[in-house]
PDB file of C-alpha atoms in Angstrom:
ATOM      1  CA  ASN A   1     -48.425  57.472 -47.426  1.00 52.00           C
ATOM      2  CA  ALA A   2     -48.837  53.470 -48.148  1.00 72.00           C
ATOM      3  CA  GLY A   3     -45.913  51.533 -46.204  1.00 91.00           C
ATOM      4  CA  VAL A   4     -43.819  48.625 -47.294  1.00 95.00           C
ATOM      5  CA  MET A   5     -45.736  46.572 -50.045  1.00 96.00           C
ATOM      6  CA  GLN A   6     -45.592  43.242 -49.765  1.00 97.00           C
ATOM      7  CA  ASN A   7     -46.489  39.793 -51.939  1.00 96.00           C
ATOM      8  CA  PRO A   8     -48.133  37.900 -51.903  1.00 97.00           C
ATOM      9  CA  ARG A   9     -48.465  37.817 -48.117  1.00 96.00           C
ATOM     10  CA  HIS A  10     -48.466  33.954 -48.601  1.00 97.00           C
ATOM     11  CA  LEU A  11     -46.229  31.048 -50.770  1.00 98.00           C
ATOM     12  CA  VAL A  12     -46.691  28.215 -51.334  1.00 98.00           C
ATOM     13  CA  ARG A  13     -44.372  25.855 -53.703  1.00 98.00           C
ATOM     14  CA  ARG A  14     -43.239  22.364 -54.567  1.00 97.00           C
ATOM     15  CA  ARG A  15     -39.902  21.361 -53.817  1.00 97.00           C
ATOM     16  CA  GLY A  16     -38.036  22.515 -56.985  1.00 97.00           C
ATOM     17  CA  GLN A  17     -39.659  24.990 -58.120  1.00 98.00           C
ATOM     18  CA  GLU A  18     -38.751  28.842 -57.697  1.00 98.00           C
ATOM     19  CA  ALA A  19     -40.511  31.280 -55.456  1.00 98.00           C
ATOM     20  CA  ARG A  20     -40.567  34.864 -56.382  1.00 98.00           C
ATOM     21  CA  LEU A  21     -41.297  37.600 -53.408  1.00 98.00           C
ATOM     22  CA  ARG A  22     -41.787  41.445 -54.464  1.00 98.00           C
ATOM     23  CA  CYS A  23     -41.155  44.157 -52.205  1.00 98.00           C
ATOM     24  CA  SER A  24     -42.680  47.495 -52.686  1.00 97.00           C
ATOM     25  CA  PRO A  25     -40.023  50.126 -50.416  1.00 95.00           C
ATOM     26  CA  MET A  26     -42.017  52.931 -49.323  1.00 93.00           C
ATOM     27  CA  LYS A  27     -42.301  56.278 -51.294  1.00 91.00           C
ATOM     28  CA  GLY A  28     -39.161  58.087 -51.376  1.00 88.00           C
ATOM     29  CA  HIS A  29     -36.550  55.146 -49.559  1.00 90.00           C
ATOM     30  CA  SER A  30     -34.438  53.754 -52.448  1.00 89.00           C
ATOM     31  CA  HIS A  31     -32.830  51.178 -50.033  1.00 90.00           C
ATOM     32  CA  VAL A  32     -34.189  48.225 -49.798  1.00 93.00           C
ATOM     33  CA  TYR A  33     -33.242  45.453 -46.768  1.00 93.00           C
ATOM     34  CA  TRP A  34     -34.292  41.425 -46.846  1.00 96.00           C
ATOM     35  CA  TYR A  35     -34.495  39.339 -44.249  1.00 95.00           C
ATOM     36  CA  ARG A  36     -35.859  35.426 -43.448  1.00 96.00           C
ATOM     37  CA  GLN A  37     -36.794  34.027 -40.274  1.00 93.00           C
ATOM     38  CA  LEU A  38     -37.034  30.703 -39.917  1.00 88.00           C
ATOM     39  CA  PRO A  39     -39.615  29.251 -37.141  1.00 80.00           C
ATOM     40  CA  GLU A  40     -38.469  29.913 -33.524  1.00 77.00           C
ATOM     41  CA  GLU A  41     -35.934  32.190 -34.363  1.00 81.00           C
ATOM     42  CA  GLY A  42     -34.766  35.895 -35.318  1.00 84.00           C
ATOM     43  CA  LEU A  43     -34.832  37.850 -38.401  1.00 90.00           C
ATOM     44  CA  LYS A  44     -31.699  37.108 -39.962  1.00 92.00           C
ATOM     45  CA  PHE A  45     -30.356  39.417 -42.927  1.00 91.00           C
ATOM     46  CA  MET A  46     -30.188  38.292 -46.438  1.00 94.00           C
ATOM     47  CA  VAL A  47     -29.187  41.063 -48.880  1.00 94.00           C
ATOM     48  CA  TYR A  48     -29.091  45.252 -49.065  1.00 92.00           C
ATOM     49  CA  LEU A  49     -29.797  47.040 -52.064  1.00 93.00           C
ATOM     50  CA  GLN A  50     -30.046  49.743 -53.339  1.00 91.00           C
ATOM     51  CA  LYS A  51     -31.599  50.892 -57.301  1.00 89.00           C
ATOM     52  CA  GLU A  52     -30.281  48.669 -59.846  1.00 88.00           C
ATOM     53  CA  ASN A  53     -27.140  47.790 -57.033  1.00 92.00           C
ATOM     54  CA  ILE A  54     -26.471  45.318 -54.274  1.00 93.00           C
ATOM     55  CA  ILE A  55     -24.837  46.774 -51.773  1.00 89.00           C
ATOM     56  CA  ASP A  56     -24.452  43.789 -49.739  1.00 89.00           C
ATOM     57  CA  GLU A  57     -25.278  39.657 -50.357  1.00 92.00           C
ATOM     58  CA  SER A  58     -23.313  38.501 -46.846  1.00 89.00           C
ATOM     59  CA  GLY A  59     -26.110  36.647 -45.864  1.00 91.00           C
ATOM     60  CA  MET A  60     -27.118  35.206 -48.732  1.00 94.00           C
ATOM     61  CA  PRO A  61     -27.058  31.669 -49.229  1.00 93.00           C
ATOM     62  CA  LYS A  62     -24.873  31.126 -51.934  1.00 90.00           C
ATOM     63  CA  GLU A  63     -26.706  28.962 -54.443  1.00 94.00           C
ATOM     64  CA  ARG A  64     -30.531  29.086 -55.668  1.00 97.00           C
ATOM     65  CA  PHE A  65     -31.114  32.844 -54.019  1.00 97.00           C
ATOM     66  CA  SER A  66     -30.893  36.175 -55.945  1.00 97.00           C
ATOM     67  CA  ALA A  67     -32.285  39.491 -55.721  1.00 97.00           C
ATOM     68  CA  GLU A  68     -32.352  42.715 -57.442  1.00 96.00           C
ATOM     69  CA  PHE A  69     -33.899  45.817 -57.060  1.00 96.00           C
ATOM     70  CA  PRO A  70     -34.267  47.606 -60.500  1.00 93.00           C
ATOM     71  CA  LYS A  71     -34.088  51.312 -61.133  1.00 90.00           C
ATOM     72  CA  GLU A  72     -38.291  50.687 -62.370  1.00 90.00           C
ATOM     73  CA  GLY A  73     -40.825  48.257 -59.985  1.00 92.00           C
ATOM     74  CA  PRO A  74     -40.193  46.207 -57.175  1.00 96.00           C
ATOM     75  CA  SER A  75     -37.531  44.225 -54.626  1.00 97.00           C
ATOM     76  CA  ILE A  76     -37.553  40.658 -56.296  1.00 98.00           C
ATOM     77  CA  LEU A  77     -36.072  37.630 -54.238  1.00 98.00           C
ATOM     78  CA  ARG A  78     -35.812  34.663 -56.157  1.00 98.00           C
ATOM     79  CA  ILE A  79     -35.367  31.554 -55.577  1.00 98.00           C
ATOM     80  CA  GLN A  80     -34.681  29.052 -57.761  1.00 97.00           C
ATOM     81  CA  GLN A  81     -35.377  24.722 -56.871  1.00 98.00           C
ATOM     82  CA  VAL A  82     -36.627  25.902 -53.530  1.00 97.00           C
ATOM     83  CA  VAL A  83     -36.822  22.817 -50.684  1.00 97.00           C
ATOM     84  CA  ARG A  84     -37.874  22.307 -47.049  1.00 95.00           C
ATOM     85  CA  GLY A  85     -35.681  24.354 -45.557  1.00 94.00           C
ATOM     86  CA  ASP A  86     -37.315  27.474 -47.333  1.00 96.00           C
ATOM     87  CA  SER A  87     -39.518  27.689 -45.229  1.00 96.00           C
ATOM     88  CA  ALA A  88     -40.078  30.893 -43.714  1.00 96.00           C
ATOM     89  CA  ALA A  89     -41.206  34.454 -42.880  1.00 96.00           C
ATOM     90  CA  TYR A  90     -39.651  36.429 -45.622  1.00 97.00           C
ATOM     91  CA  PHE A  91     -39.749  40.087 -44.726  1.00 96.00           C
ATOM     92  CA  CYS A  92     -38.300  43.035 -46.788  1.00 96.00           C
ATOM     93  CA  ALA A  93     -37.326  46.723 -45.198  1.00 93.00           C
ATOM     94  CA  SER A  94     -36.703  50.047 -46.457  1.00 92.00           C
ATOM     95  CA  SER A  95     -34.807  53.174 -45.578  1.00 88.00           C
ATOM     96  CA  GLN A  96     -34.592  56.340 -46.590  1.00 84.00           C
ATOM     97  CA  SER A  97     -31.288  56.407 -46.905  1.00 76.00           C
ATOM     98  CA  GLY A  98     -28.420  53.249 -45.651  1.00 68.00           C
ATOM     99  CA  ARG A  99     -27.107  54.689 -42.183  1.00 65.00           C
ATOM    100  CA  SER A 100     -27.532  52.559 -40.057  1.00 57.00           C
ATOM    101  CA  TYR A 101     -29.539  54.824 -37.645  1.00 63.00           C
ATOM    102  CA  ASN A 102     -31.957  55.719 -40.438  1.00 67.00           C
ATOM    103  CA  GLU A 103     -34.893  53.324 -39.004  1.00 79.00           C
ATOM    104  CA  GLN A 104     -35.988  50.424 -41.307  1.00 86.00           C
ATOM    105  CA  PHE A 105     -39.506  50.051 -41.570  1.00 91.00           C
ATOM    106  CA  PHE A 106     -40.494  46.802 -42.544  1.00 93.00           C
ATOM    107  CA  GLY A 107     -43.747  45.152 -44.989  1.00 95.00           C
ATOM    108  CA  PRO A 108     -45.410  42.510 -43.653  1.00 95.00           C
ATOM    109  CA  GLY A 109     -43.486  39.470 -44.650  1.00 96.00           C
ATOM    110  CA  THR A 110     -43.996  36.380 -47.398  1.00 97.00           C
ATOM    111  CA  ARG A 111     -44.849  33.232 -45.286  1.00 96.00           C
ATOM    112  CA  LEU A 112     -43.093  30.617 -47.267  1.00 97.00           C
ATOM    113  CA  THR A 113     -44.303  26.792 -47.575  1.00 97.00           C
ATOM    114  CA  VAL A 114     -42.851  24.620 -49.358  1.00 97.00           C
ATOM    115  CA  LEU A 115     -43.824  21.250 -49.774  1.00 95.00           C
TER     116      LEU A 115
ATOM    117  CA  ASP B   1     -22.797  32.775 -35.393  1.00 69.00           C
ATOM    118  CA  GLN B   2     -25.448  34.852 -33.297  1.00 80.00           C
ATOM    119  CA  GLN B   3     -24.338  37.615 -32.082  1.00 90.00           C
ATOM    120  CA  VAL B   4     -27.411  38.727 -30.101  1.00 94.00           C
ATOM    121  CA  LYS B   5     -28.571  37.195 -28.183  1.00 94.00           C
ATOM    122  CA  GLN B   6     -32.166  37.508 -26.190  1.00 95.00           C
ATOM    123  CA  ASN B   7     -32.443  34.355 -23.534  1.00 90.00           C
ATOM    124  CA  SER B   8     -35.733  34.582 -22.386  1.00 93.00           C
ATOM    125  CA  PRO B   9     -38.126  33.326 -24.993  1.00 92.00           C
ATOM    126  CA  SER B  10     -41.378  34.682 -23.203  1.00 95.00           C
ATOM    127  CA  LEU B  11     -42.595  37.167 -20.564  1.00 96.00           C
ATOM    128  CA  SER B  12     -45.740  37.187 -18.621  1.00 97.00           C
ATOM    129  CA  VAL B  13     -46.138  39.983 -16.578  1.00 97.00           C
ATOM    130  CA  GLN B  14     -49.520  41.365 -15.226  1.00 97.00           C
ATOM    131  CA  GLU B  15     -51.247  44.893 -16.573  1.00 97.00           C
ATOM    132  CA  GLY B  16     -49.686  48.162 -15.021  1.00 97.00           C
ATOM    133  CA  ARG B  17     -46.377  46.547 -13.375  1.00 97.00           C
ATOM    134  CA  ILE B  18     -43.111  46.750 -15.659  1.00 97.00           C
ATOM    135  CA  SER B  19     -41.795  44.651 -18.451  1.00 97.00           C
ATOM    136  CA  ILE B  20     -38.048  44.048 -18.536  1.00 97.00           C
ATOM    137  CA  LEU B  21     -36.808  42.590 -21.428  1.00 98.00           C
ATOM    138  CA  ASN B  22     -32.880  41.264 -21.999  1.00 97.00           C
ATOM    139  CA  CYS B  23     -30.302  41.767 -24.747  1.00 97.00           C
ATOM    140  CA  ASP B  24     -27.384  40.082 -24.770  1.00 97.00           C
ATOM    141  CA  TYR B  25     -24.337  40.510 -27.561  1.00 96.00           C
ATOM    142  CA  THR B  26     -20.591  39.294 -28.300  1.00 95.00           C
ATOM    143  CA  ASN B  27     -19.243  42.364 -30.974  1.00 91.00           C
ATOM    144  CA  SER B  28     -18.188  44.886 -28.980  1.00 91.00           C
ATOM    145  CA  MET B  29     -18.361  46.985 -32.159  1.00 88.00           C
ATOM    146  CA  PHE B  30     -21.576  47.578 -31.958  1.00 90.00           C
ATOM    147  CA  ASP B  31     -22.257  50.856 -31.550  1.00 88.00           C
ATOM    148  CA  TYR B  32     -26.565  51.091 -31.970  1.00 90.00           C
ATOM    149  CA  PHE B  33     -29.346  49.026 -31.049  1.00 93.00           C
ATOM    150  CA  LEU B  34     -32.715  49.247 -31.522  1.00 92.00           C
ATOM    151  CA  TRP B  35     -35.836  47.459 -30.391  1.00 95.00           C
ATOM    152  CA  TYR B  36     -38.262  46.097 -32.441  1.00 95.00           C
ATOM    153  CA  LYS B  37     -42.143  45.147 -31.320  1.00 96.00           C
ATOM    154  CA  LYS B  38     -44.005  42.290 -33.847  1.00 94.00           C
ATOM    155  CA  TYR B  39     -47.432  41.206 -34.025  1.00 94.00           C
ATOM    156  CA  PRO B  40     -48.301  37.826 -35.182  1.00 89.00           C
ATOM    157  CA  ALA B  41     -48.861  38.043 -38.830  1.00 85.00           C
ATOM    158  CA  GLU B  42     -47.287  41.913 -39.162  1.00 90.00           C
ATOM    159  CA  GLY B  43     -43.938  42.953 -39.836  1.00 92.00           C
ATOM    160  CA  PRO B  44     -41.258  44.426 -36.715  1.00 93.00           C
ATOM    161  CA  THR B  45     -42.155  48.276 -36.134  1.00 93.00           C
ATOM    162  CA  PHE B  46     -39.447  50.249 -34.794  1.00 91.00           C
ATOM    163  CA  LEU B  47     -39.934  50.907 -31.025  1.00 95.00           C
ATOM    164  CA  ILE B  48     -36.758  52.827 -29.773  1.00 95.00           C
ATOM    165  CA  SER B  49     -32.959  52.959 -29.726  1.00 92.00           C
ATOM    166  CA  ILE B  50     -29.404  54.092 -28.437  1.00 93.00           C
ATOM    167  CA  SER B  51     -26.314  54.782 -30.133  1.00 90.00           C
ATOM    168  CA  SER B  52     -22.923  54.069 -27.720  1.00 91.00           C
ATOM    169  CA  ILE B  53     -22.592  56.998 -27.056  1.00 92.00           C
ATOM    170  CA  LYS B  54     -25.819  57.153 -24.166  1.00 94.00           C
ATOM    171  CA  ASP B  55     -26.812  54.552 -21.469  1.00 96.00           C
ATOM    172  CA  LYS B  56     -30.032  55.124 -21.544  1.00 97.00           C
ATOM    173  CA  ASN B  57     -32.713  56.571 -23.795  1.00 97.00           C
ATOM    174  CA  GLU B  58     -36.471  57.134 -23.107  1.00 97.00           C
ATOM    175  CA  ASP B  59     -39.721  57.611 -25.114  1.00 95.00           C
ATOM    176  CA  GLY B  60     -43.147  57.547 -23.535  1.00 97.00           C
ATOM    177  CA  ARG B  61     -43.634  54.689 -22.096  1.00 97.00           C
ATOM    178  CA  PHE B  62     -40.123  52.487 -22.965  1.00 97.00           C
ATOM    179  CA  THR B  63     -37.078  53.102 -21.578  1.00 98.00           C
ATOM    180  CA  VAL B  64     -34.095  51.346 -23.310  1.00 98.00           C
ATOM    181  CA  PHE B  65     -30.935  50.965 -21.308  1.00 98.00           C
ATOM    182  CA  LEU B  66     -27.381  50.175 -22.361  1.00 97.00           C
ATOM    183  CA  ASN B  67     -24.578  48.530 -20.304  1.00 97.00           C
ATOM    184  CA  LYS B  68     -21.493  48.815 -22.787  1.00 95.00           C
ATOM    185  CA  SER B  69     -18.594  47.194 -20.403  1.00 96.00           C
ATOM    186  CA  ALA B  70     -21.667  44.318 -19.615  1.00 97.00           C
ATOM    187  CA  LYS B  71     -22.317  44.118 -23.678  1.00 97.00           C
ATOM    188  CA  HIS B  72     -26.393  44.101 -22.327  1.00 97.00           C
ATOM    189  CA  LEU B  73     -28.865  46.055 -23.227  1.00 96.00           C
ATOM    190  CA  SER B  74     -31.975  46.096 -21.338  1.00 98.00           C
ATOM    191  CA  LEU B  75     -36.223  47.745 -22.594  1.00 98.00           C
ATOM    192  CA  HIS B  76     -38.416  48.614 -19.875  1.00 98.00           C
ATOM    193  CA  ILE B  77     -42.172  48.687 -20.169  1.00 98.00           C
ATOM    194  CA  VAL B  78     -43.883  51.069 -17.799  1.00 97.00           C
ATOM    195  CA  PRO B  79     -46.353  50.192 -16.964  1.00 97.00           C
ATOM    196  CA  SER B  80     -47.320  47.513 -19.268  1.00 97.00           C
ATOM    197  CA  GLN B  81     -51.079  47.493 -21.429  1.00 97.00           C
ATOM    198  CA  PRO B  82     -52.358  44.198 -22.952  1.00 96.00           C
ATOM    199  CA  GLY B  83     -51.863  46.198 -26.042  1.00 95.00           C
ATOM    200  CA  ASP B  84     -48.039  45.909 -25.837  1.00 97.00           C
ATOM    201  CA  SER B  85     -48.399  41.782 -25.844  1.00 97.00           C
ATOM    202  CA  ALA B  86     -46.792  40.804 -28.798  1.00 97.00           C
ATOM    203  CA  VAL B  87     -42.716  39.718 -29.550  1.00 96.00           C
ATOM    204  CA  TYR B  88     -40.044  41.782 -29.284  1.00 97.00           C
ATOM    205  CA  PHE B  89     -36.578  41.721 -30.893  1.00 96.00           C
ATOM    206  CA  CYS B  90     -33.419  43.358 -29.854  1.00 95.00           C
ATOM    207  CA  ALA B  91     -31.604  44.406 -32.999  1.00 93.00           C
ATOM    208  CA  ALA B  92     -27.953  45.730 -33.036  1.00 91.00           C
ATOM    209  CA  SER B  93     -25.792  47.461 -36.024  1.00 87.00           C
ATOM    210  CA  VAL B  94     -22.168  48.061 -36.235  1.00 81.00           C
ATOM    211  CA  GLY B  95     -20.694  52.079 -38.319  1.00 66.00           C
ATOM    212  CA  LEU B  96     -23.169  54.145 -36.411  1.00 58.00           C
ATOM    213  CA  LEU B  97     -21.965  57.588 -38.856  1.00 53.00           C
ATOM    214  CA  MET B  98     -19.757  55.265 -41.604  1.00 51.00           C
ATOM    215  CA  GLY B  99     -21.049  51.773 -42.337  1.00 58.00           C
ATOM    216  CA  TRP B 100     -24.813  50.874 -43.310  1.00 65.00           C
ATOM    217  CA  GLY B 101     -27.504  50.356 -41.044  1.00 64.00           C
ATOM    218  CA  LYS B 102     -26.597  45.988 -41.580  1.00 77.00           C
ATOM    219  CA  PHE B 103     -29.024  44.382 -37.808  1.00 85.00           C
ATOM    220  CA  GLN B 104     -28.450  41.597 -35.751  1.00 88.00           C
ATOM    221  CA  PHE B 105     -31.263  40.797 -34.468  1.00 91.00           C
ATOM    222  CA  GLY B 106     -32.120  37.747 -31.476  1.00 93.00           C
ATOM    223  CA  ALA B 107     -34.640  35.574 -31.274  1.00 92.00           C
ATOM    224  CA  GLY B 108     -36.805  37.611 -29.790  1.00 94.00           C
ATOM    225  CA  THR B 109     -38.768  37.714 -26.647  1.00 96.00           C
ATOM    226  CA  GLN B 110     -42.554  37.074 -26.705  1.00 96.00           C
ATOM    227  CA  VAL B 111     -44.166  39.702 -23.914  1.00 97.00           C
ATOM    228  CA  VAL B 112     -47.765  38.379 -22.683  1.00 97.00           C
ATOM    229  CA  VAL B 113     -49.423  41.319 -20.563  1.00 97.00           C
ATOM    230  CA  THR B 114     -52.896  40.133 -18.533  1.00 95.00           C
ATOM    231  CA  PRO B 115     -54.963  41.316 -17.133  1.00 90.00           C
TER     232      PRO B 115
END
């Protein structure tokens, strides 16, 4: 019973490049959440997706960031034209339903370093 | 706008003694609270939760207390064990039965349990 999978675990990009982070939710989970953790800070909500739908993207920066959760395949968080300030750990979580009392299971994270 | 605050970035406690972690929140609409534990290079794992209709929830060595009037919750770990050394995040959400689980996280408290 695999947990939430994220890849890559570490990603190094130069300024201006694109970063693509992947998240495969737990089996049977159709709700995916992305969080970002900047150094010395807590996790900040970015976006909540269900299959083929963005439910809440209120935590996403308005530019350069996008997310999708297609019918088939993993959820993707895409960061275009990365800048040094994008360096952070990006965590994906999944849950069986979107209700707040449903536990969110977290993946191990992708640590993005922008040179 | 940090709505969930963990004012102690670190806590050192002797093995066998009680660890008390504190969390304050500002949004009176929060009605569901959780604690997550995180080891280095791993994603957060769910520890314990409490809804606003309760003031205490216990699970083994872990007890969470909620004081709604003070907008404060705490996590007690008794007795503390070396394996409890980790970062603990407090999280809160709005909409226990209606909304979805958009969690607001605190910055975390690093717990070190010494022999």
